[in-house]
Short mmCIF file of N, CA and C and ligand atoms in Angstrom, two decimals:
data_model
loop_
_atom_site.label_atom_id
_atom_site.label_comp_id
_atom_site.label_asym_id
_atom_site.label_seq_id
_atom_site.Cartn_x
_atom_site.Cartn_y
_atom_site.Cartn_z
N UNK A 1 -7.27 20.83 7.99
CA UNK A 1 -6.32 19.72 8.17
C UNK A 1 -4.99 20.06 7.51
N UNK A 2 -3.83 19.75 8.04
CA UNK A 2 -2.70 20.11 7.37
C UNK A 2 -1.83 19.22 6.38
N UNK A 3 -1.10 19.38 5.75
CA UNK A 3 -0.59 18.74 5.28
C UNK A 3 0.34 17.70 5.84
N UNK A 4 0.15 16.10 5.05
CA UNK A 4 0.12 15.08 5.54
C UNK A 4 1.08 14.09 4.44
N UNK A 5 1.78 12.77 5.33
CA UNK A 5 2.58 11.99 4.24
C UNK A 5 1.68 10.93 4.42
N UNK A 6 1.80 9.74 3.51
CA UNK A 6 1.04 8.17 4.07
C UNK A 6 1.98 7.59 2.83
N UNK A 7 2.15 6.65 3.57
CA UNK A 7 2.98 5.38 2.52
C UNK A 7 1.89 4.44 1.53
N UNK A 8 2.12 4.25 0.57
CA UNK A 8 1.68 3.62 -0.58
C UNK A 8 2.42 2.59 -0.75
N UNK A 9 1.62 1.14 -0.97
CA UNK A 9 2.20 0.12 -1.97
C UNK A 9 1.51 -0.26 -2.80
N UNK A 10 1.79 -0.22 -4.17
CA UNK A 10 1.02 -1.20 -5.38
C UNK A 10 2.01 -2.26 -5.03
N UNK A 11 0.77 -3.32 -4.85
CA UNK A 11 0.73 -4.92 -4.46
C UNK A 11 1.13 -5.62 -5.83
N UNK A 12 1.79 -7.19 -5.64
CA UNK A 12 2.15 -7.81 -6.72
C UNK A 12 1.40 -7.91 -7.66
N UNK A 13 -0.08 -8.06 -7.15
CA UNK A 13 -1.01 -8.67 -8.24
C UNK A 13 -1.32 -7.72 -8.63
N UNK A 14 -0.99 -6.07 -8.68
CA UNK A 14 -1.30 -5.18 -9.66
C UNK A 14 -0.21 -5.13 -10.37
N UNK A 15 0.96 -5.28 -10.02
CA UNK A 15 2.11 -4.89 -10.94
C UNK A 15 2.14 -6.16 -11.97
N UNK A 16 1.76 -6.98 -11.94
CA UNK A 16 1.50 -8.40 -12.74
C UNK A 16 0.54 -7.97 -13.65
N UNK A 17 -0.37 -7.35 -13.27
CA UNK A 17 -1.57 -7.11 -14.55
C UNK A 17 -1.05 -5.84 -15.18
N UNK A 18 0.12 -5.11 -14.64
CA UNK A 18 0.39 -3.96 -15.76
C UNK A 18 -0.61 -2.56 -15.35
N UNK A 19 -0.91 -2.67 -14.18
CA UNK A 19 -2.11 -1.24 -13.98
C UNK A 19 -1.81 -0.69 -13.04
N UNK A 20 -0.31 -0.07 -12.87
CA UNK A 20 0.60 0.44 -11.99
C UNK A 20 0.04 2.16 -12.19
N UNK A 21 -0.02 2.12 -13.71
CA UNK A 21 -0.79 3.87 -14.25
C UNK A 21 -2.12 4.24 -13.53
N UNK A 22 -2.91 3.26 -13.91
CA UNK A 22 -4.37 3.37 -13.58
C UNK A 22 -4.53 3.45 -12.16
N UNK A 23 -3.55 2.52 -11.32
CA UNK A 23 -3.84 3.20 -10.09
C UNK A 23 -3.24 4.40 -9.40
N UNK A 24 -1.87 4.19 -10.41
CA UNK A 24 -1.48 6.08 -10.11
C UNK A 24 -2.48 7.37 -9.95
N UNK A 25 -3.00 7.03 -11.08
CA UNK A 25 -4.16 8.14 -11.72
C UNK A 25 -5.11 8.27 -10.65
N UNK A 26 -5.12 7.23 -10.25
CA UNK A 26 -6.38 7.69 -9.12
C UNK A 26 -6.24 8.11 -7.62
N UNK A 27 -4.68 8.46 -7.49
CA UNK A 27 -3.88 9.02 -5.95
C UNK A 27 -4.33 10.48 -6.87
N UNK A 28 -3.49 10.76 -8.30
CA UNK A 28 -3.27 12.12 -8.30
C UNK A 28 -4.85 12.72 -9.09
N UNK A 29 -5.60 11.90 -9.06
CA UNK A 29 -6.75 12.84 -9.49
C UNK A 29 -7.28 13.07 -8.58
N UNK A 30 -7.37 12.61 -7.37
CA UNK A 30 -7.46 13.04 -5.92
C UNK A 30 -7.01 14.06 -5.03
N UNK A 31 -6.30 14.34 -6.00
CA UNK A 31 -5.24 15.39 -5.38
C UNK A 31 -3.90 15.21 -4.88
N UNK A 32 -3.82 13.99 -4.35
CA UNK A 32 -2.15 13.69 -3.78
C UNK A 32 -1.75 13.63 -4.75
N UNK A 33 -0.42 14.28 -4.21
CA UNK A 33 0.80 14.14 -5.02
C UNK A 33 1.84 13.18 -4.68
N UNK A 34 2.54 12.35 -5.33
CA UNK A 34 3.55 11.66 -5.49
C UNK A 34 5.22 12.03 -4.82
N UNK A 35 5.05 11.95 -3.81
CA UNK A 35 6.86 12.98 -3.26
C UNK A 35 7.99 11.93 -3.56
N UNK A 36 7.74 10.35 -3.68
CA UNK A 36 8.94 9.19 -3.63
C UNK A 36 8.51 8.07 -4.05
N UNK A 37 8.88 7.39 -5.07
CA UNK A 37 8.30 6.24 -5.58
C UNK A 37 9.49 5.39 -5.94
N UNK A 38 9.19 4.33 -5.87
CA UNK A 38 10.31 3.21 -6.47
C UNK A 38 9.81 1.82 -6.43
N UNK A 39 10.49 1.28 -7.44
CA UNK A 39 9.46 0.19 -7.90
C UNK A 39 10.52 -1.41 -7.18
N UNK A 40 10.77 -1.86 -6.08
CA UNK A 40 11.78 -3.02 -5.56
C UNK A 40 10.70 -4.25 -5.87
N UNK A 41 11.85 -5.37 -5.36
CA UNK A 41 11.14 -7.11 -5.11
C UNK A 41 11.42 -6.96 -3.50
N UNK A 42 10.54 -7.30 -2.48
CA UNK A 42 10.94 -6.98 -1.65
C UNK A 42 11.29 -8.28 -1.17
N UNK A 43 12.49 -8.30 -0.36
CA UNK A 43 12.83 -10.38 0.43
C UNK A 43 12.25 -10.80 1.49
N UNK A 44 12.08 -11.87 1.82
CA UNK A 44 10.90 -12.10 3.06
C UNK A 44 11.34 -11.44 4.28
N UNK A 45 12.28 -11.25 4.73
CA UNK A 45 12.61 -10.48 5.68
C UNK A 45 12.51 -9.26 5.68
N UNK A 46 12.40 -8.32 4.80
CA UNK A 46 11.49 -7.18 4.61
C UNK A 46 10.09 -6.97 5.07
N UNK A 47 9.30 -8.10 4.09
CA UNK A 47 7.99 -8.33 4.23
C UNK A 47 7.63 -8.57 5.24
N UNK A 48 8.37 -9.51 5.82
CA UNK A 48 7.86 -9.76 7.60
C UNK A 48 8.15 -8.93 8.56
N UNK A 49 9.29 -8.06 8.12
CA UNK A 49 9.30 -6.86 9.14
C UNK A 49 8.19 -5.61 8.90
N UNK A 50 8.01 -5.57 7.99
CA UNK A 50 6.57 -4.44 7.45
C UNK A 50 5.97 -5.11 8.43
N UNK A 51 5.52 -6.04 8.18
CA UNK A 51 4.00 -6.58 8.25
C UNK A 51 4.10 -6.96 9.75
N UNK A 52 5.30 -7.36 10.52
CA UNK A 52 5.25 -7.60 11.77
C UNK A 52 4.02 -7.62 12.66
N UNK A 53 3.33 -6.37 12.67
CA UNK A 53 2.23 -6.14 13.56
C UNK A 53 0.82 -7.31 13.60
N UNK A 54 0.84 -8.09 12.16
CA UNK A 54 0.05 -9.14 11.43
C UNK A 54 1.03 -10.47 12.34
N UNK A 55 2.05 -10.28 12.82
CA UNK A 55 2.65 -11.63 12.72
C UNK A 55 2.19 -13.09 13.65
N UNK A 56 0.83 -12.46 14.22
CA UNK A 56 0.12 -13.82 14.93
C UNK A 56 -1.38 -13.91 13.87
N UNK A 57 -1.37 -13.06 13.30
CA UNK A 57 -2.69 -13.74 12.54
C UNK A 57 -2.51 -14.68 11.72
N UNK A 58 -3.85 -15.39 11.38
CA UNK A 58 -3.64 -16.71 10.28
C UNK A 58 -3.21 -16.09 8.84
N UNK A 59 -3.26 -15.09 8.41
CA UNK A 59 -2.81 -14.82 6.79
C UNK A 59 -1.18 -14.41 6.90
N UNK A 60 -0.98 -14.39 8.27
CA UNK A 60 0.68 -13.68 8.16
C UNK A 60 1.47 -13.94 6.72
N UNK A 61 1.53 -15.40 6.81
CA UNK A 61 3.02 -16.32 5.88
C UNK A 61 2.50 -16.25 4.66
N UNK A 62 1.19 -16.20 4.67
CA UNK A 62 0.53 -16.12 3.23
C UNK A 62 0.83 -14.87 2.56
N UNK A 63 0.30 -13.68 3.29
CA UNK A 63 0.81 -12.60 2.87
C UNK A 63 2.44 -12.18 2.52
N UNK A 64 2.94 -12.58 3.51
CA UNK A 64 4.45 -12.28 3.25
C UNK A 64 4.73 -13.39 1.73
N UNK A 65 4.34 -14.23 1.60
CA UNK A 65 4.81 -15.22 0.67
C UNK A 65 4.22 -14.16 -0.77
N UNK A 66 2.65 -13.64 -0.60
CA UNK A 66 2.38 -12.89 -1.68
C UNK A 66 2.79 -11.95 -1.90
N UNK A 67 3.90 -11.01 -0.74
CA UNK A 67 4.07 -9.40 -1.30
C UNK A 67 5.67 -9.83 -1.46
N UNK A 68 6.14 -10.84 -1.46
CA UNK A 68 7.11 -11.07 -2.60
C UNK A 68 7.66 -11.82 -3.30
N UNK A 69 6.57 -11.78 -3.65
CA UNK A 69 6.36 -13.22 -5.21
C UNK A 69 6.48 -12.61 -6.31
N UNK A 70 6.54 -11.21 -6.29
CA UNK A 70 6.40 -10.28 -7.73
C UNK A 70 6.58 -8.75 -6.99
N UNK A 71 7.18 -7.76 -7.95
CA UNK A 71 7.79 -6.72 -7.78
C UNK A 71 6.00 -5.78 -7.15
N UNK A 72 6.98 -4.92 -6.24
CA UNK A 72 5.47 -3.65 -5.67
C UNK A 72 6.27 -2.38 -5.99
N UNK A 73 5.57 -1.15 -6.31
CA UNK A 73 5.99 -0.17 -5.80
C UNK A 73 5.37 0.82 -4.85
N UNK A 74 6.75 0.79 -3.83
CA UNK A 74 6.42 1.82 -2.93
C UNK A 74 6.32 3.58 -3.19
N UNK A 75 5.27 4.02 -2.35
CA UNK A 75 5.01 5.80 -2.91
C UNK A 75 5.35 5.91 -1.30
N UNK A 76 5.45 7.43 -1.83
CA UNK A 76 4.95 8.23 -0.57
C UNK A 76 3.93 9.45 -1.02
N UNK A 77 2.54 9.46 -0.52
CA UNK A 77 2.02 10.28 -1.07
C UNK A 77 1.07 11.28 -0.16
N UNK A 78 1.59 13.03 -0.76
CA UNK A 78 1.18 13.69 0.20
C UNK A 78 0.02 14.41 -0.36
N UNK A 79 -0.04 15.20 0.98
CA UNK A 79 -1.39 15.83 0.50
C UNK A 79 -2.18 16.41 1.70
N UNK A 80 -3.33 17.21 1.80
CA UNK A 80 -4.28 17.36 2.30
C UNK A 80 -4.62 15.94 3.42
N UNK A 81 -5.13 15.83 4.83
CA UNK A 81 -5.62 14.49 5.36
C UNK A 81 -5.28 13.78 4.54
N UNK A 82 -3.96 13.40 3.92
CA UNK A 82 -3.27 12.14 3.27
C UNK A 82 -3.89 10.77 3.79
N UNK A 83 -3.44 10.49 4.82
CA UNK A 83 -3.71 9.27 5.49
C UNK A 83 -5.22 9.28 5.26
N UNK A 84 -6.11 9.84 5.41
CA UNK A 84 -7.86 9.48 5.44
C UNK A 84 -8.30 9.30 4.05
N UNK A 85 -7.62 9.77 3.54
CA UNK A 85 -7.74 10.52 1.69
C UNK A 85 -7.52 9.08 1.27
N UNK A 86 -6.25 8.65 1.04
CA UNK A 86 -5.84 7.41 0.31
C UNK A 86 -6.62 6.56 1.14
N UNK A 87 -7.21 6.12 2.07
CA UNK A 87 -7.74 5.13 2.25
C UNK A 87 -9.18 5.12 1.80
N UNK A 88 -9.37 6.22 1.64
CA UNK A 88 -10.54 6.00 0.99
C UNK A 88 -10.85 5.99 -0.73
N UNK A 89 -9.96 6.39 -1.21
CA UNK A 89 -9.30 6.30 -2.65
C UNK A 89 -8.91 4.51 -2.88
N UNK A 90 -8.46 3.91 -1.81
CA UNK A 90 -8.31 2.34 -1.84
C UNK A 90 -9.70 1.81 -1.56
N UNK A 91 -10.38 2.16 -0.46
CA UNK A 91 -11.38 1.25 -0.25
C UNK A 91 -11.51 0.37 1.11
N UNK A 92 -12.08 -0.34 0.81
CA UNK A 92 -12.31 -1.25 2.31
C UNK A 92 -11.29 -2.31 1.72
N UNK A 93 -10.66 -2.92 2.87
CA UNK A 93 -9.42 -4.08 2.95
C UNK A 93 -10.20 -5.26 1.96
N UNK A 94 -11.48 -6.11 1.93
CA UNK A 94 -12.43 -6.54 1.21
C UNK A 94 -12.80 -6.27 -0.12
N UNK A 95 -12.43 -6.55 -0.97
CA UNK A 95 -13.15 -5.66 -2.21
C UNK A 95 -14.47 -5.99 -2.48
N UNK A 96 -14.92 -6.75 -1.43
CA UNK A 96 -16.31 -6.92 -1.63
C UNK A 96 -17.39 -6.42 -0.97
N UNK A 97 -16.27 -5.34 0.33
CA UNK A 97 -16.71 -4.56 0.85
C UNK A 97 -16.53 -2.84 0.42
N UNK A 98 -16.18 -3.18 -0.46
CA UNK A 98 -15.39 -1.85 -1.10
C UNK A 98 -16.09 -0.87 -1.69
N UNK A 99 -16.17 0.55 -1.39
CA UNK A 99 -17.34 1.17 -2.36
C UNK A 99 -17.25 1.49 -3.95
N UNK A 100 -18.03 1.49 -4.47
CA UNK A 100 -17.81 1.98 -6.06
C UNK A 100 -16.73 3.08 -6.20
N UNK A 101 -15.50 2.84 -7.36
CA UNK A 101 -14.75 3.48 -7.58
C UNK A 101 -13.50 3.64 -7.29
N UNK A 102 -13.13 2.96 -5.76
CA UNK A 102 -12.40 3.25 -5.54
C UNK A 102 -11.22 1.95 -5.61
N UNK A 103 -10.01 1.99 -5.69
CA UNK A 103 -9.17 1.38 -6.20
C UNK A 103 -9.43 -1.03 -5.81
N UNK A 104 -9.96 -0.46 -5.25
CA UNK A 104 -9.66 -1.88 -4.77
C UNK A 104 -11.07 -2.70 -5.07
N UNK A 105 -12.29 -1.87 -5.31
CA UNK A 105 -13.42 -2.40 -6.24
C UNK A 105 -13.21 -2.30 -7.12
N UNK A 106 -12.34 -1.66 -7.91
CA UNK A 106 -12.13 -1.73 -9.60
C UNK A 106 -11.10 -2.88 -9.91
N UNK A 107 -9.85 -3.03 -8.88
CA UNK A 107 -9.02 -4.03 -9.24
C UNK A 107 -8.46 -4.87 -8.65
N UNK A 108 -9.14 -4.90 -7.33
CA UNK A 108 -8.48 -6.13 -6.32
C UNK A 108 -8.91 -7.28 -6.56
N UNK A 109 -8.14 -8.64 -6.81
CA UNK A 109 -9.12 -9.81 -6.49
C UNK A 109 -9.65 -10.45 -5.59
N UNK A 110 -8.99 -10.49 -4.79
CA UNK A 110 -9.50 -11.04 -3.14
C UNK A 110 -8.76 -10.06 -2.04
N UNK A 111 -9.60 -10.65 -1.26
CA UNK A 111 -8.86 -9.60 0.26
C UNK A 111 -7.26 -9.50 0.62
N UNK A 112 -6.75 -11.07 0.38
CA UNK A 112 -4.98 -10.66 0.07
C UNK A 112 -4.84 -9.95 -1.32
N UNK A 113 -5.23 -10.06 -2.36
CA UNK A 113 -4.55 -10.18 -3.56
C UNK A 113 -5.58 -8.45 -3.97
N UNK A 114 -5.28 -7.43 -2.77
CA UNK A 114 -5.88 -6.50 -2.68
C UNK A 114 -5.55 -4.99 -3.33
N UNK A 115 -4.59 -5.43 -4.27
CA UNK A 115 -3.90 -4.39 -5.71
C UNK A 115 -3.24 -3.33 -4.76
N UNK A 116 -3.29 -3.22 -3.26
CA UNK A 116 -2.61 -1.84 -2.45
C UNK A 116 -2.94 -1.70 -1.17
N UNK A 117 -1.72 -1.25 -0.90
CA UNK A 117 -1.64 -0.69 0.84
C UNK A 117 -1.37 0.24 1.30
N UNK A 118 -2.15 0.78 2.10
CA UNK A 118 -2.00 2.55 2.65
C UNK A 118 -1.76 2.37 4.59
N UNK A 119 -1.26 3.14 4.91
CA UNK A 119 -0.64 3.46 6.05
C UNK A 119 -2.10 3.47 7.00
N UNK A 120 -2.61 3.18 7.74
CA UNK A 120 -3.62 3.44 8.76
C UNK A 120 -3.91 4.73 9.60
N UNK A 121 -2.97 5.20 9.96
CA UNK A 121 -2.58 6.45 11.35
C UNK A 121 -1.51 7.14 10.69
N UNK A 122 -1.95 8.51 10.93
CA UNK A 122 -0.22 9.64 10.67
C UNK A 122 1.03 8.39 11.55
N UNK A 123 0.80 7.99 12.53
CA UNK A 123 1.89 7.79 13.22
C UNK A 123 2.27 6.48 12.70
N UNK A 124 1.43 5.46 12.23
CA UNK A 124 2.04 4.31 11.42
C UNK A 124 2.70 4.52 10.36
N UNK A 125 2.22 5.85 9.40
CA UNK A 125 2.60 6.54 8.07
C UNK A 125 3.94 6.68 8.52
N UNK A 126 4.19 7.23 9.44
CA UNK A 126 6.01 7.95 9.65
C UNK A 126 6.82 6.59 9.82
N UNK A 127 6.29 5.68 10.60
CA UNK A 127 6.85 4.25 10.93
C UNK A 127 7.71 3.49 9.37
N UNK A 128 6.08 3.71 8.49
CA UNK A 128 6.13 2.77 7.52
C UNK A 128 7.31 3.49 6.30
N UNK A 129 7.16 4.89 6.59
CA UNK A 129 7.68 5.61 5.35
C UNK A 129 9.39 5.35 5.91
N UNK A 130 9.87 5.59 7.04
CA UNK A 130 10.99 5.51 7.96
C UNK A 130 11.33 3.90 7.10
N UNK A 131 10.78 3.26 7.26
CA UNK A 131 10.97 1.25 6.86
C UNK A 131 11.62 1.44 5.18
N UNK A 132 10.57 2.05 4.64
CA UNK A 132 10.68 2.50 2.74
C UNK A 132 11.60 3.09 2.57
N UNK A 133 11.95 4.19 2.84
CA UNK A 133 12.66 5.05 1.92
C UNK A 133 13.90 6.06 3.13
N UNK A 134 14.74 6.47 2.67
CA UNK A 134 15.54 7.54 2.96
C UNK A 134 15.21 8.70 2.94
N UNK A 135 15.87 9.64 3.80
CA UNK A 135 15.29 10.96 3.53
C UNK A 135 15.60 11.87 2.40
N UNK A 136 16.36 11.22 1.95
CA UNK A 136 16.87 11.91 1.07
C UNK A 136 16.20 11.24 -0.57
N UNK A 137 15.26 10.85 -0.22
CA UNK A 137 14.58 9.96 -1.63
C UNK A 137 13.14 10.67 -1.86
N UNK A 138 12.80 11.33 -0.38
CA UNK A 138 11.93 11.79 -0.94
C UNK A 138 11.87 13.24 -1.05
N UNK A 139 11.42 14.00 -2.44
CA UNK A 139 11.53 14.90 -2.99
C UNK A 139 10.04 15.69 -2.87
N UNK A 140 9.66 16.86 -1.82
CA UNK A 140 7.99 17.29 -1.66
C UNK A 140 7.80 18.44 -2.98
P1 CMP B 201 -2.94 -4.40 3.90
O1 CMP B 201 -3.55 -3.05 3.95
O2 CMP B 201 -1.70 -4.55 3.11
O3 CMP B 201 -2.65 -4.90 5.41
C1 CMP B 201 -2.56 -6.27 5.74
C2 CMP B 201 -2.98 -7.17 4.63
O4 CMP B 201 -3.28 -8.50 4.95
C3 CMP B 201 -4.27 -6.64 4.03
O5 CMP B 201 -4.03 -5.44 3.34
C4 CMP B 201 -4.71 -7.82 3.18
O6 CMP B 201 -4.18 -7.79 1.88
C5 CMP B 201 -4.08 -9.02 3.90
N1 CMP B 201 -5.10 -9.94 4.42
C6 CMP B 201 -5.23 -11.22 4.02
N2 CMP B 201 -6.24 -11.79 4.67
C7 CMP B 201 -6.77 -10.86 5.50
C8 CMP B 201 -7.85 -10.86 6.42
N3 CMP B 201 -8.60 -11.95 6.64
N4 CMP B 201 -8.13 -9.72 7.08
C9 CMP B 201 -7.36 -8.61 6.87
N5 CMP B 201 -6.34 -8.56 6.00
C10 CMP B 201 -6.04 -9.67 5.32
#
């Protein structure tokens, strides 16, 4: 598999509890590396343009209301099958579906309030990272 980008967000309700490290630690003990990070508040019109693809489900407004109620930071993090890697380093969207260890059974509280978000598809990854950051922000 070749080398790969996927977008990262630590969610409000991790940056609120202060365990912005702890979930660092567990992208790069995995092996990804960190190429672009920055820590914004994002405004609802941000949030709803991320999230657009959500924008007929019932959690839409909820979510947008939660990812900026409190500061996230966005990564970009590469690596080896990036995209398959971090999602499984996060876990299932559920933390109650979530397997041992991985980020979102150790610190998510509920299915919104899910401590992080990873890109789905290489091709959503380029979408989402294109939305985040400049090219010139991120450093491989
Ligand atoms: P995320 O990976 O950021 O993508 C969409 C988010 O919607 C998801 O994580 C959850 O935090 C949130 N969400 C809230 N309710 C639901 C739900 N019932 N099903 C899926 N996602 C949900």
């Amino acid at each position: 598999m070749a080398q790969e980008r996927t977008l990262s967000i630590i969610k409000p309700d991790a940056t609120a509890r202060n365990i912005t490290g702890k979930i660092i630690d567990k992208f790069e003990s995995a092996g990804l590396r960190i190429v672009a990070s920055k820590r914004v508040q994002w405004t609802e019109a941000q949030a709803q343009k991320f999230y657009e693809v959500h924008k007929e489900r019932p959690f839409y407004n909820d979510l947008v209301a939660f990812m900026t109620s409190a500061p996230i930071v966005l990564q970009v993090l590469e690596g080896e099958d990036a995209v398959a890697k971090n999602r499984e380093i996060m876990g299932a969207t559920n933390p109650e579906e979530a397997a041992p260890g991985t980020i979102r059974k150790e610190f998510a509280e509920n299915i919104e309030r899910n401590s992080v978000h990873g890109s789905d598809s290489a091709e959503n990854a380029e979408i989402e990272i294109g939305l985040c950051f400049e090219a010139g922000e991120i450093v491989g």
